[in-house]
Short mmCIF file of C-alpha atoms and ligand atoms in Angstrom, two decimals:
data_model
loop_
_atom_site.label_atom_id
_atom_site.label_comp_id
_atom_site.label_asym_id
_atom_site.label_seq_id
_atom_site.Cartn_x
_atom_site.Cartn_y
_atom_site.Cartn_z
CA UNK A 1462 -39.71 43.41 21.61
CA UNK A 1463 -40.98 43.80 25.38
CA UNK A 1464 -44.61 42.48 25.84
CA UNK A 1465 -45.55 45.89 27.10
CA UNK A 1466 -44.42 47.38 23.66
CA UNK A 1467 -46.46 44.37 21.84
CA UNK A 1468 -49.41 45.14 23.95
CA UNK A 1469 -49.47 48.88 23.31
CA UNK A 1470 -48.80 47.62 19.49
CA UNK A 1471 -52.18 45.64 19.79
CA UNK A 1472 -54.37 48.28 21.62
CA UNK A 1473 -53.05 51.02 18.70
CA UNK A 1474 -54.84 48.40 16.40
CA UNK A 1475 -51.61 47.56 14.75
CA UNK A 1476 -51.39 43.76 13.45
CA UNK A 1477 -49.17 41.32 15.88
CA UNK A 1478 -47.08 38.98 13.91
CA UNK A 1479 -46.47 35.16 14.80
CA UNK A 1480 -43.22 35.65 16.82
CA UNK A 1481 -44.73 38.26 18.53
CA UNK A 1482 -47.71 35.69 19.48
CA UNK A 1483 -45.44 33.30 20.37
CA UNK A 1484 -43.77 35.83 22.79
CA UNK A 1485 -46.78 36.70 24.05
CA UNK A 1486 -48.01 33.13 24.56
CA UNK A 1487 -44.56 32.52 26.53
CA UNK A 1488 -44.98 35.00 29.48
CA UNK A 1489 -43.95 33.91 32.97
CA UNK A 1490 -43.15 37.19 34.45
CA UNK A 1491 -46.22 38.15 36.90
CA UNK A 1492 -46.10 41.84 35.89
CA UNK A 1493 -46.09 40.98 32.06
CA UNK A 1494 -48.87 38.51 32.73
CA UNK A 1495 -50.70 41.21 34.23
CA UNK A 1496 -49.85 43.88 31.76
CA UNK A 1497 -51.05 41.27 29.07
CA UNK A 1498 -54.55 40.75 31.10
CA UNK A 1499 -55.10 44.40 31.49
CA UNK A 1500 -54.03 45.42 28.00
CA UNK A 1501 -56.70 42.56 27.07
CA UNK A 1502 -59.33 43.76 29.12
CA UNK A 1503 -58.98 47.10 27.83
CA UNK A 1504 -59.32 46.25 24.33
CA UNK A 1505 -62.30 44.09 25.17
CA UNK A 1506 -63.95 46.70 27.07
CA UNK A 1507 -63.23 49.37 24.46
CA UNK A 1508 -65.21 47.27 21.87
CA UNK A 1509 -68.02 45.96 24.26
CA UNK A 1510 -68.20 48.07 27.52
CA UNK A 1511 -69.37 46.27 30.80
CA UNK A 1512 -71.51 44.09 28.56
CA UNK A 1513 -70.74 40.31 29.01
CA UNK A 1514 -73.21 37.44 27.06
CA UNK A 1515 -74.78 34.24 28.73
CA UNK A 1516 -75.10 30.86 27.31
CA UNK A 1517 -76.97 27.98 28.87
CA UNK A 1518 -75.91 24.68 28.00
CA UNK A 1519 -78.07 21.42 26.83
CA UNK A 1520 -75.95 18.65 26.75
CA UNK A 1521 -78.83 16.50 25.48
CA UNK A 1522 -77.15 13.30 24.39
CA UNK A 1523 -74.25 11.94 25.75
CA UNK A 1524 -74.57 9.21 23.12
CA UNK A 1525 -71.37 9.12 20.71
CA UNK A 1526 -70.01 7.25 17.38
CA UNK A 1527 -66.65 8.59 18.28
CA UNK A 1528 -63.90 7.55 20.39
CA UNK A 1529 -61.80 10.96 21.00
CA UNK A 1530 -58.80 9.99 23.25
CA UNK A 1531 -59.74 12.90 25.83
CA UNK A 1532 -63.28 12.71 25.97
CA UNK A 1533 -65.43 11.02 28.87
CA UNK A 1534 -68.27 10.37 26.47
CA UNK A 1535 -65.88 8.49 23.98
CA UNK A 1536 -67.86 5.38 22.34
CA UNK A 1537 -65.41 2.79 24.53
CA UNK A 1538 -66.10 4.32 27.78
CA UNK A 1539 -68.67 2.27 29.52
CA UNK A 1540 -70.60 5.00 31.14
CA UNK A 1541 -74.52 5.31 31.94
CA UNK A 1542 -75.64 7.63 28.93
CA UNK A 1543 -78.63 9.63 28.41
CA UNK A 1544 -80.74 11.38 25.28
CA UNK A 1545 -83.26 13.55 26.58
CA UNK A 1546 -86.76 14.04 24.89
CA UNK A 1547 -87.40 17.00 22.74
CA UNK A 1548 -90.12 17.97 24.90
CA UNK A 1549 -87.39 17.78 27.86
CA UNK A 1550 -85.00 20.19 25.88
CA UNK A 1551 -87.72 22.56 25.18
CA UNK A 1552 -88.49 22.89 28.95
CA UNK A 1553 -84.70 23.31 29.96
CA UNK A 1554 -84.45 26.17 27.05
CA UNK A 1555 -87.30 27.47 28.31
CA UNK A 1556 -86.24 27.87 31.85
CA UNK A 1557 -82.93 29.34 30.71
CA UNK A 1558 -84.48 31.67 28.51
CA UNK A 1559 -86.84 32.63 31.61
CA UNK A 1560 -83.45 33.21 33.66
CA UNK A 1561 -81.88 35.61 31.33
CA UNK A 1562 -79.59 33.75 29.40
CA UNK A 1563 -79.03 34.86 25.70
CA UNK A 1564 -78.77 31.89 23.94
CA UNK A 1565 -78.93 28.17 24.01
CA UNK A 1566 -76.21 25.84 22.91
CA UNK A 1567 -77.40 22.61 21.88
CA UNK A 1568 -75.01 20.16 22.43
CA UNK A 1569 -74.67 16.46 21.49
CA UNK A 1570 -72.17 13.57 21.03
CA UNK A 1571 -72.07 12.32 17.58
CA UNK A 1572 -75.33 10.19 18.40
CA UNK A 1573 -76.56 7.73 15.43
CA UNK A 1574 -80.23 8.39 16.58
CA UNK A 1575 -79.87 12.15 16.18
CA UNK A 1576 -77.84 11.74 13.24
CA UNK A 1577 -80.20 9.12 11.28
CA UNK A 1578 -82.52 10.88 8.42
CA UNK A 1579 -80.17 13.60 7.92
CA UNK A 1580 -80.74 14.69 11.43
CA UNK A 1581 -84.45 15.25 11.50
CA UNK A 1582 -84.89 14.95 15.00
CA UNK A 1583 -82.13 17.27 15.84
CA UNK A 1584 -83.45 19.68 13.56
CA UNK A 1585 -87.08 19.46 14.77
CA UNK A 1586 -85.37 20.27 18.50
CA UNK A 1587 -83.84 23.41 16.97
CA UNK A 1588 -86.79 24.49 14.98
CA UNK A 1589 -88.99 24.15 18.06
CA UNK A 1590 -86.57 25.64 20.73
CA UNK A 1591 -86.01 28.68 17.89
CA UNK A 1592 -90.05 29.03 17.51
CA UNK A 1593 -91.81 28.01 20.69
CA UNK A 1594 -88.66 29.17 23.29
CA UNK A 1595 -87.78 32.24 20.86
CA UNK A 1596 -84.14 32.26 21.94
CA UNK A 1597 -80.97 32.01 19.81
CA UNK A 1598 -79.73 28.65 18.80
CA UNK A 1599 -75.95 27.43 18.89
CA UNK A 1600 -75.76 23.63 17.28
CA UNK A 1601 -72.82 21.61 18.43
CA UNK A 1602 -73.69 18.32 16.90
CA UNK A 1603 -69.95 17.10 15.93
CA UNK A 1604 -69.16 16.85 12.19
CA UNK A 1605 -71.96 17.06 9.64
CA UNK A 1606 -72.05 16.48 5.97
CA UNK A 1607 -71.52 19.45 3.42
CA UNK A 1608 -74.80 19.20 2.21
CA UNK A 1609 -76.91 19.25 5.76
CA UNK A 1610 -75.71 22.39 6.65
CA UNK A 1611 -78.58 24.33 4.65
CA UNK A 1612 -81.04 22.74 7.13
CA UNK A 1613 -79.42 23.94 9.94
CA UNK A 1614 -79.97 27.42 8.69
CA UNK A 1615 -83.37 26.70 7.40
CA UNK A 1616 -84.15 25.29 11.26
CA UNK A 1617 -83.08 28.61 12.48
CA UNK A 1618 -79.82 27.95 13.66
CA UNK A 1619 -77.92 31.01 14.49
CA UNK A 1620 -74.39 29.60 15.62
CA UNK A 1621 -72.44 26.23 14.45
CA UNK A 1622 -69.51 25.38 16.97
CA UNK A 1623 -67.22 22.66 15.78
CA UNK A 1624 -63.97 22.34 18.14
CA UNK A 1625 -60.76 21.20 16.02
CA UNK A 1626 -58.85 21.23 19.43
CA UNK A 1627 -55.42 21.75 17.70
CA UNK A 1628 -54.60 22.46 13.97
CA UNK A 1629 -51.41 20.20 14.56
CA UNK A 1630 -52.37 17.68 12.01
CA UNK A 1631 -50.39 14.97 13.76
CA UNK A 1632 -51.70 15.66 17.25
CA UNK A 1633 -55.09 15.88 16.17
CA UNK A 1634 -54.70 12.51 14.67
CA UNK A 1635 -53.76 11.44 17.97
CA UNK A 1636 -56.65 12.83 19.81
CA UNK A 1637 -59.84 12.73 17.56
CA UNK A 1638 -59.29 8.99 16.46
CA UNK A 1639 -60.41 7.81 13.30
CA UNK A 1640 -61.47 11.40 12.39
CA UNK A 1641 -60.51 13.76 9.20
CA UNK A 1642 -58.55 16.80 9.89
CA UNK A 1643 -59.80 18.42 6.81
CA UNK A 1644 -63.56 17.30 7.08
CA UNK A 1645 -63.78 19.09 10.62
CA UNK A 1646 -61.86 22.39 9.37
CA UNK A 1647 -64.22 22.20 6.79
CA UNK A 1648 -67.26 22.49 9.15
CA UNK A 1649 -66.33 26.12 9.83
CA UNK A 1650 -66.39 26.86 6.17
CA UNK A 1651 -69.50 25.10 5.28
CA UNK A 1652 -71.31 26.46 8.05
CA UNK A 1653 -70.37 29.97 7.33
CA UNK A 1654 -71.09 29.36 3.43
CA UNK A 1655 -74.54 28.16 4.48
CA UNK A 1656 -75.15 31.95 6.39
CA UNK A 1657 -74.38 30.41 9.92
CA UNK A 1658 -72.15 31.91 12.75
CA UNK A 1659 -69.29 29.86 13.55
CA UNK A 1660 -67.03 28.74 16.97
CA UNK A 1661 -64.09 26.87 16.76
CA UNK A 1662 -61.92 26.16 19.82
CA UNK A 1663 -58.67 24.77 20.91
CA UNK A 1664 -57.88 22.85 23.92
CA UNK A 1665 -54.91 23.56 26.34
CA UNK A 1666 -52.54 21.36 27.40
CA UNK A 1667 -53.06 18.47 25.44
CA UNK A 1668 -49.58 17.89 24.08
CA UNK A 1669 -49.45 21.03 21.92
CA UNK A 1670 -46.20 23.37 21.80
CA UNK A 1671 -46.65 27.00 22.08
CA UNK A 1672 -46.15 27.33 18.64
CA UNK A 1673 -48.76 25.11 17.61
CA UNK A 1674 -51.39 26.89 20.32
CA UNK A 1675 -49.91 30.16 18.25
CA UNK A 1676 -50.63 28.53 14.78
CA UNK A 1677 -54.00 27.53 15.91
CA UNK A 1678 -55.20 30.74 16.84
CA UNK A 1679 -53.84 32.11 14.00
CA UNK A 1680 -55.84 29.60 11.91
CA UNK A 1681 -59.02 30.31 13.82
CA UNK A 1682 -58.93 33.66 13.30
CA UNK A 1683 -58.07 33.38 9.37
CA UNK A 1684 -61.27 31.13 9.17
CA UNK A 1685 -63.37 34.06 10.08
CA UNK A 1686 -65.01 32.35 13.26
CA UNK A 1687 -67.12 35.10 15.08
CA UNK A 1688 -66.42 33.13 18.58
CA UNK A 1689 -63.43 31.39 19.35
CA UNK A 1690 -62.37 29.76 22.50
CA UNK A 1691 -59.36 28.15 24.13
CA UNK A 1692 -60.24 25.55 27.41
CA UNK A 1693 -57.64 23.68 29.04
CA UNK A 1694 -57.71 19.55 29.17
CA UNK A 1695 -58.83 18.07 32.04
CA UNK A 1696 -57.96 14.37 32.25
CA UNK A 1697 -61.13 12.36 32.28
CA UNK A 1698 -61.36 8.71 34.04
CA UNK A 1699 -61.57 5.85 31.84
CA UNK A 1700 -59.77 7.07 28.84
CA UNK A 1701 -56.14 6.88 27.31
CA UNK A 1702 -55.38 10.33 28.51
CA UNK A 1703 -56.50 9.69 32.12
CA UNK A 1704 -52.75 9.87 33.38
CA UNK A 1705 -51.63 13.01 31.66
CA UNK A 1706 -50.38 15.65 34.18
CA UNK A 1707 -53.24 18.70 34.17
CA UNK A 1708 -51.89 21.97 32.99
CA UNK A 1709 -52.22 25.09 35.01
CA UNK A 1710 -55.14 27.10 33.87
CA UNK A 1711 -52.97 30.04 33.67
CA UNK A 1712 -52.10 28.98 29.92
CA UNK A 1713 -55.64 28.71 29.00
CA UNK A 1714 -55.92 32.68 30.44
CA UNK A 1715 -52.85 33.80 28.66
CA UNK A 1716 -54.54 32.30 25.44
CA UNK A 1717 -57.89 33.84 25.82
CA UNK A 1718 -55.75 37.43 26.29
CA UNK A 1719 -53.79 36.91 23.50
CA UNK A 1720 -56.87 35.88 21.32
CA UNK A 1721 -58.51 39.23 22.58
CA UNK A 1722 -55.72 41.28 21.67
CA UNK A 1723 -55.52 39.75 17.95
CA UNK A 1724 -59.26 39.75 17.50
CA UNK A 1725 -60.76 42.81 19.65
CA UNK A 1726 -64.36 42.15 18.60
CA UNK A 1727 -64.72 38.53 18.58
CA UNK A 1728 -66.79 36.90 20.90
CA UNK A 1729 -64.04 34.45 23.53
CA UNK A 1730 -65.90 32.34 26.23
CA UNK A 1731 -65.10 31.89 29.90
CA UNK A 1732 -66.10 28.46 30.10
CA UNK A 1733 -67.16 27.21 33.58
CA UNK A 1734 -66.49 23.74 32.53
CA UNK A 1735 -62.88 23.84 33.45
CA UNK A 1736 -62.93 25.31 37.29
CA UNK A 1737 -66.57 26.05 37.76
CA UNK A 1738 -67.68 29.17 38.89
CA UNK A 1739 -64.23 29.80 40.80
CA UNK A 1740 -62.63 30.30 37.61
CA UNK A 1741 -65.18 32.86 36.44
CA UNK A 1742 -63.54 36.17 37.27
CA UNK A 1743 -60.01 35.19 36.23
CA UNK A 1744 -61.26 34.37 32.71
CA UNK A 1745 -63.47 37.81 32.29
CA UNK A 1746 -60.47 39.55 33.83
CA UNK A 1747 -58.20 38.03 30.70
CA UNK A 1748 -60.43 39.37 28.34
CA UNK A 1749 -63.51 36.98 27.98
CA UNK A 1750 -66.72 38.28 26.99
CA UNK A 1751 -69.21 35.05 26.77
CA UNK A 1752 -70.10 33.35 30.18
CA UNK A 1753 -70.65 29.25 28.73
CA UNK A 1754 -71.43 26.03 30.06
CA UNK A 1755 -74.14 27.30 32.54
CA UNK A 1756 -76.11 24.29 33.32
CA UNK A 1757 -79.40 24.06 35.35
CA UNK A 1758 -79.22 22.24 38.53
CA UNK A 1759 -81.37 19.15 39.40
CA UNK A 1760 -82.19 18.25 35.54
CA UNK A 1761 -79.54 15.24 35.37
CA UNK A 1762 -77.45 17.40 32.56
CA UNK A 1763 -73.76 16.73 32.27
CA UNK A 1764 -71.29 19.35 31.55
CA UNK A 1765 -68.27 18.25 29.17
CA UNK A 1766 -64.97 18.77 30.52
CA UNK A 1767 -66.14 18.55 34.15
CA UNK A 1768 -69.47 16.51 33.84
CA UNK A 1769 -70.46 17.36 37.44
CA UNK A 1770 -68.62 20.41 39.10
CA UNK A 1771 -70.87 22.98 40.32
CA UNK A 1772 -73.78 21.78 38.67
CA UNK A 1773 -76.02 20.25 41.46
CA UNK A 1774 -75.11 22.91 43.84
CA UNK A 1775 -76.65 25.42 41.54
CA UNK A 1776 -73.38 27.31 41.38
CA UNK A 1777 -73.21 27.19 37.47
CA UNK A 1778 -77.21 28.42 37.25
CA UNK A 1779 -78.04 31.62 35.75
CA UNK A 1780 -79.05 33.37 39.11
CA UNK A 1781 -75.40 32.86 40.45
CA UNK A 1782 -73.78 33.88 37.70
CA UNK A 1783 -75.88 36.96 37.47
CA UNK A 1784 -74.77 37.67 41.16
CA UNK A 1785 -70.99 37.50 40.44
CA UNK A 1786 -71.42 39.66 37.34
CA UNK A 1787 -72.99 42.41 39.82
CA UNK A 1788 -70.34 41.88 41.88
CA UNK A 1789 -67.81 42.32 39.23
CA UNK A 1790 -68.96 45.46 38.06
CA UNK A 1791 -70.23 43.98 34.54
CA UNK A 1792 -73.66 43.64 32.87
CA UNK A 1793 -75.65 40.58 31.10
CA UNK A 1794 -76.36 41.66 28.09
CA UNK A 1795 -80.06 41.90 26.96
CA UNK A 1796 -81.95 39.78 24.38
CA UNK A 1797 -82.53 42.91 22.41
CA UNK A 1798 -78.95 43.90 22.80
CA UNK A 1799 -77.69 40.28 22.29
CA UNK A 1800 -79.82 39.99 18.73
CA UNK A 1801 -78.60 42.89 17.38
CA UNK A 1802 -75.02 41.93 17.64
CA UNK A 1803 -75.99 38.67 15.78
CA UNK A 1804 -77.72 40.37 13.05
CA UNK A 1805 -74.65 42.66 12.59
CA UNK A 1806 -72.22 39.53 12.57
CA UNK A 1807 -74.69 37.58 10.02
CA UNK A 1808 -74.48 41.18 7.83
CA UNK A 1809 -70.70 40.96 7.86
CA UNK A 1810 -70.70 37.18 7.36
CA UNK A 1811 -72.42 37.25 3.75
S1 SF4 B 2736 -65.62 14.61 22.10
FE1 SF4 B 2736 -67.30 14.61 20.78
S2 SF4 B 2736 -67.04 13.48 19.07
FE2 SF4 B 2736 -65.31 13.02 20.45
S3 SF4 B 2736 -65.68 11.13 21.77
FE3 SF4 B 2736 -66.52 13.19 22.75
S4 SF4 B 2736 -68.52 13.44 22.07
FE4 SF4 B 2736 -67.64 12.40 20.45
#
């Protein structure tokens, strides 16, 4: 079947099978790629119009007990690390809200201090951001025991994010060293059971095959995650994967477009963490509808994949992103629009 025939099927809301997903992921020809992106954009616009959701990123602790092979903040990488105090997190969240973002993503490594006493410090931060700043909250704390999820819901968390990175078990064991594949997969199931919306994600260019990528995309959909992302692997200094040749971002864009065709109504991020602001338009053109990894300048905050890119020059700030959205004829969702979307997603999640 040709790429156009498959994209037409998707546009007609017909099911795309695994073989067809693989065909889409394999596109090389320039006109096929352009057909794929334009079909994905059409499908996205049909559901969301010109609306784009904007997430602020507060990476409040870079301490971590884990040793993921791909990660700059892995335990054994000797680095200056930081842990922001609750008041600083509140101040940062407040200024992101004032700038017009829809959600604050509170991210940490698996920091033993934040994990202590059944996450009491983290839960307190979430509760305060939710109540005092009055903004939607995503928690990205790593893997959490099943019994703790209810506390995240009670603290006011809207989203729980936990990226598998790959659903190939063997590859997972080489990436997320000393971690349990099923425990990580179950994070999405346990979070959903506790009433939380969930985000999963894959990394592109970590040594996976196209079939792995197809299977991961299908698996993320079958878990019922409301937000799914694909992000290009960026080799990190001081890690075992430092010298791996980076993949071109086109593979990430193709993955975004395929996810959009398969799952028209899911939230799909355009992360600024790979190419900075330069990569925003291409990701939106591929079918993304959420801008993530917005980091305020001058606050000594890090990104994940690119811990410095475009942060201190302010190009990852909300003001700059809003300006770019204007130029692209897109519209940032208001607080009311985003909250009503979450309300609907939570009802469907029950
Ligand atoms: S990816 Fe997350 S869990 Fe793994 S080492 Fe980095 S911060 Fe820790």
